[in-house]
Short mmCIF file of C-alpha atoms in Angstrom, two decimals:
data_model
loop_
_atom_site.label_atom_id
_atom_site.label_comp_id
_atom_site.label_asym_id
_atom_site.label_seq_id
_atom_site.Cartn_x
_atom_site.Cartn_y
_atom_site.Cartn_z
CA MET A 1391 -18.45 4.28 -6.88
CA LYS A 1392 -15.94 3.45 -4.25
CA LEU A 1393 -14.13 6.24 -1.93
CA ILE A 1394 -10.48 5.33 -2.13
CA VAL A 1395 -7.94 7.80 -0.15
CA ILE A 1396 -4.09 7.73 -1.55
CA GLU A 1397 -1.92 9.44 -0.07
CA PHE A 1398 1.58 9.56 0.60
CA VAL A 1399 3.36 9.45 4.21
CA SER A 1400 6.29 9.59 6.38
CA LEU A 1401 7.25 6.84 8.54
CA ASP A 1402 5.70 9.09 11.56
CA GLY A 1403 2.97 9.11 9.48
CA VAL A 1404 3.17 13.22 8.43
CA SER A 1405 1.39 13.48 5.02
CA GLN A 1406 2.09 17.41 4.99
CA GLY A 1407 4.15 18.82 2.23
CA PRO A 1408 5.77 15.25 0.47
CA GLY A 1409 6.49 16.98 -3.26
CA SER A 1410 8.24 19.91 -2.70
CA PRO A 1411 9.92 22.30 -0.04
CA GLU A 1412 6.91 25.18 -0.82
CA GLU A 1413 4.43 22.72 -1.36
CA ASP A 1414 2.69 23.53 2.17
CA THR A 1415 4.23 25.73 4.52
CA SER A 1416 1.20 26.27 6.74
CA ASP A 1417 1.90 26.38 10.80
CA ARG A 1418 5.77 26.71 9.85
CA PHE A 1419 6.06 23.28 8.51
CA THR A 1420 9.77 22.79 7.40
CA GLN A 1421 9.85 19.82 5.69
CA GLY A 1422 8.51 19.49 2.38
CA GLY A 1423 9.71 17.25 -0.48
CA TRP A 1424 11.00 14.36 1.86
CA LEU A 1425 9.11 12.16 -0.69
CA VAL A 1426 10.88 13.11 -3.94
CA PRO A 1427 14.15 11.22 -2.83
CA HIS A 1428 12.67 8.44 -2.38
CA MET A 1429 10.60 8.42 -6.44
CA ASP A 1430 11.17 5.54 -8.87
CA GLY A 1431 9.91 4.24 -12.04
CA ALA A 1432 7.82 1.01 -9.82
CA PHE A 1433 6.44 4.36 -8.14
CA ILE A 1434 5.32 6.07 -10.74
CA ALA A 1435 4.17 2.78 -12.61
CA GLN A 1436 1.79 1.88 -9.67
CA ALA A 1437 0.64 5.43 -9.11
CA ALA A 1438 -0.25 5.98 -12.87
CA GLU A 1439 -2.27 2.62 -12.33
CA TRP A 1440 -4.25 3.28 -8.96
CA LEU A 1441 -5.11 6.66 -10.84
CA GLY A 1442 -6.06 4.80 -14.46
CA GLN A 1443 -8.76 3.05 -11.55
CA ALA A 1444 -10.60 6.60 -11.15
CA ASP A 1445 -13.79 8.18 -12.82
CA ALA A 1446 -13.28 10.78 -11.00
CA LEU A 1447 -10.96 13.21 -8.12
CA LEU A 1448 -12.55 14.56 -4.77
CA LEU A 1449 -10.36 17.31 -3.48
CA GLY A 1450 -9.74 19.92 -0.34
CA ARG A 1451 -9.54 23.26 -0.88
CA ARG A 1452 -6.17 23.38 -0.64
CA THR A 1453 -5.15 19.99 -2.57
CA TYR A 1454 -7.55 21.37 -5.74
CA ASP A 1455 -5.96 25.28 -5.19
CA ALA A 1456 -2.54 23.47 -5.65
CA PHE A 1457 -3.00 20.77 -8.64
CA ALA A 1458 -5.64 23.76 -10.48
CA ARG A 1459 -3.10 25.69 -9.97
CA ASP A 1460 0.21 23.58 -11.43
CA TRP A 1461 -1.60 20.47 -13.49
CA PRO A 1462 -3.13 22.68 -16.44
CA GLN A 1463 0.43 23.16 -16.94
CA ILE A 1464 1.87 20.00 -17.68
CA THR A 1465 1.27 19.43 -21.78
CA ASP A 1466 3.66 16.32 -21.96
CA PRO A 1467 1.59 13.64 -23.90
CA ASP A 1468 3.82 11.26 -22.47
CA ASP A 1469 3.31 12.39 -18.99
CA PRO A 1470 1.66 9.11 -17.51
CA PHE A 1471 -1.21 11.38 -15.57
CA ALA A 1472 -1.73 14.96 -16.89
CA ALA A 1473 -4.35 13.86 -19.49
CA LEU A 1474 -6.55 11.87 -16.77
CA MET A 1475 -6.18 14.41 -14.12
CA ASN A 1476 -7.02 17.07 -16.49
CA SER A 1477 -10.07 15.59 -17.86
CA LEU A 1478 -11.36 13.83 -14.72
CA PRO A 1479 -14.09 15.28 -13.11
CA LYS A 1480 -13.37 17.07 -9.71
CA TYR A 1481 -15.39 17.51 -6.69
CA VAL A 1482 -14.23 20.24 -4.11
CA ALA A 1483 -15.00 19.97 -0.71
CA SER A 1484 -15.50 23.74 0.35
CA HIS A 1485 -17.87 26.34 2.53
CA THR A 1486 -15.72 29.16 0.48
CA LEU A 1487 -15.16 28.08 -3.09
CA THR A 1488 -18.09 29.01 -4.84
CA ALA A 1489 -16.27 28.23 -8.51
CA GLY A 1490 -13.56 26.06 -9.66
CA THR A 1491 -11.28 27.13 -12.69
CA TRP A 1492 -10.48 23.73 -13.37
CA ASN A 1493 -12.80 22.07 -15.19
CA PRO A 1494 -14.63 19.98 -15.17
CA THR A 1495 -15.26 21.13 -10.69
CA THR A 1496 -18.23 20.74 -8.79
CA ILE A 1497 -18.17 22.15 -5.84
CA LEU A 1498 -19.57 20.58 -2.30
CA SER A 1499 -20.64 22.64 0.22
CA GLY A 1500 -23.07 22.36 3.09
CA ASP A 1501 -23.04 18.74 4.40
CA VAL A 1502 -19.82 17.40 2.77
CA ALA A 1503 -20.25 13.91 4.05
CA ALA A 1504 -24.25 13.78 3.27
CA ARG A 1505 -23.03 14.83 -0.55
CA VAL A 1506 -20.10 12.60 -0.61
CA ALA A 1507 -21.80 9.52 0.38
CA LYS A 1508 -24.64 10.28 -2.32
CA LEU A 1509 -22.06 10.85 -5.13
CA LYS A 1510 -20.92 6.90 -4.24
CA GLN A 1511 -23.91 6.16 -5.68
CA GLN A 1512 -23.62 7.33 -8.98
CA PRO A 1513 -22.06 4.08 -11.52
CA GLY A 1514 -18.43 4.11 -12.05
CA ARG A 1515 -15.30 2.38 -10.38
CA GLU A 1516 -13.49 4.83 -7.91
CA LEU A 1517 -13.69 8.34 -6.22
CA GLN A 1518 -9.93 9.07 -5.49
CA ILE A 1519 -9.08 11.08 -2.48
CA HIS A 1520 -5.60 12.66 -3.28
CA GLY A 1521 -3.96 14.27 -0.62
CA SER A 1522 -6.44 15.63 1.39
CA ALA A 1523 -5.87 14.63 5.04
CA SER A 1524 -8.49 16.33 6.32
CA LEU A 1525 -10.78 16.09 3.71
CA ALA A 1526 -9.95 11.71 3.99
CA GLN A 1527 -10.39 11.67 7.98
CA SER A 1528 -13.52 13.39 8.26
CA LEU A 1529 -15.31 10.45 5.96
CA LEU A 1530 -13.07 7.92 7.56
CA ASP A 1531 -14.94 9.05 10.99
CA ALA A 1532 -17.93 8.97 8.67
CA GLY A 1533 -17.74 5.90 7.49
CA LEU A 1534 -17.28 6.54 3.53
CA ILE A 1535 -13.96 5.11 3.09
CA ASP A 1536 -13.47 1.56 0.99
CA GLY A 1537 -10.10 1.58 0.54
CA LEU A 1538 -6.68 3.38 1.37
CA ARG A 1539 -3.52 3.37 0.07
CA LEU A 1540 -0.34 4.14 1.19
CA VAL A 1541 3.23 5.29 -0.20
CA VAL A 1542 5.29 5.29 2.78
CA ALA A 1543 8.58 7.01 2.70
CA PRO A 1544 11.49 5.75 4.65
CA VAL A 1545 12.10 8.77 6.82
CA VAL A 1546 10.98 10.57 9.91
CA VAL A 1547 9.98 13.66 9.49
CA GLY A 1548 9.56 14.80 12.54
CA HIS A 1549 6.93 17.48 13.03
CA GLY A 1550 3.79 17.96 10.58
CA ARG A 1551 0.31 17.15 9.97
CA ARG A 1552 -0.66 13.81 10.12
CA LEU A 1553 -2.87 11.21 8.30
CA PHE A 1554 -3.95 10.00 11.69
CA PRO A 1555 -4.41 12.41 14.14
CA GLU A 1556 -5.18 11.87 17.88
CA GLY A 1557 -9.22 11.34 18.25
CA GLY A 1558 -9.47 10.36 14.93
CA ALA A 1559 -12.36 7.33 15.31
CA PRO A 1560 -11.24 3.70 14.84
CA ALA A 1561 -11.11 1.84 12.00
CA GLY A 1562 -10.47 -1.66 10.84
CA LEU A 1563 -8.43 -2.73 7.91
CA ARG A 1564 -7.46 -5.72 5.45
CA LEU A 1565 -4.31 -5.37 3.73
CA VAL A 1566 -4.56 -6.65 0.17
CA SER A 1567 -1.23 -5.78 -1.53
CA SER A 1568 2.00 -4.56 -0.64
CA GLU A 1569 5.17 -4.17 -2.40
CA THR A 1570 8.30 -2.48 -1.57
CA THR A 1571 10.27 -0.06 -4.55
CA PRO A 1572 14.30 -0.03 -5.39
CA ALA A 1573 14.00 3.07 -3.54
CA GLY A 1574 12.60 2.45 -0.51
CA LEU A 1575 8.69 3.05 -0.83
CA ALA A 1576 6.21 1.07 0.65
CA LEU A 1577 3.23 -0.01 -1.30
CA GLN A 1578 0.19 -0.84 0.60
CA ALA A 1579 -3.22 -1.03 -0.63
CA TYR A 1580 -6.26 -1.59 2.61
CA GLU A 1581 -9.52 -2.55 2.17
CA TRP A 1582 -12.04 -0.71 5.12
CA VAL A 1583 -13.34 -3.29 7.11
CA GLY A 1584 -15.38 -2.06 9.83
CA LEU A 1585 -14.27 -1.28 13.55
CA PRO A 1586 -11.04 -2.76 14.38
CA ASP A 1587 -11.01 -6.49 16.16
CA TYR A 1588 -9.90 -6.95 19.62
CA ALA A 1589 -8.99 -9.70 21.80
CA THR A 1590 -6.41 -10.71 24.47
CA TYR A 1591 -3.01 -12.38 23.74
CA SER A 1592 -2.69 -15.85 25.92
CA GLY A 1593 0.43 -17.48 24.29
CA THR A 1594 2.45 -18.96 21.43
CA SER A 1595 -1.07 -21.63 21.14
CA ASP A 1596 -2.87 -18.79 19.70
CA PHE A 1597 -1.20 -18.99 16.70
CA THR A 1598 -0.92 -22.70 16.18
#
């Protein structure tokens, strides 16, 4: 399976608490819910299409706890996400959790990067990380991420945990697709290509 990261981020790179003011208030974060005013039908359709490519989910402990609390309560057959979110195999990276309540769930402990590398060898389409920014960053540093899909909201949050914090490993990406929804969300899909390229600008002749 390919390991694909799907993240909501602000223009200043914050990924914390996009869904509601109460979603994640750790470290005194008070700006939660910044994505919601910009959600629209085009975003929902694209997010549902992305989820439809998943054969399993990989989540960090914090995201798993929130999802396991909320998603089983959504039973509307017309909801574009609930059936898949509740039925897909869930893998949780945690050194403290011993069992999950949102089945089917498997706990990944110990050397998480090694266990994810082995998991990727299983047949399937995509193993998707939703949220779980710290987990995504650690696996990007380990060279295990195959693709990145960003939903960029037209807002500067000002503080909060960022998807790419200071000190992360460099990564080269290739833009695969990009579109903007009527409400102003930029939906960007990238493919990991290894280390970044570097060059020195010497004039306009470089582009002719």
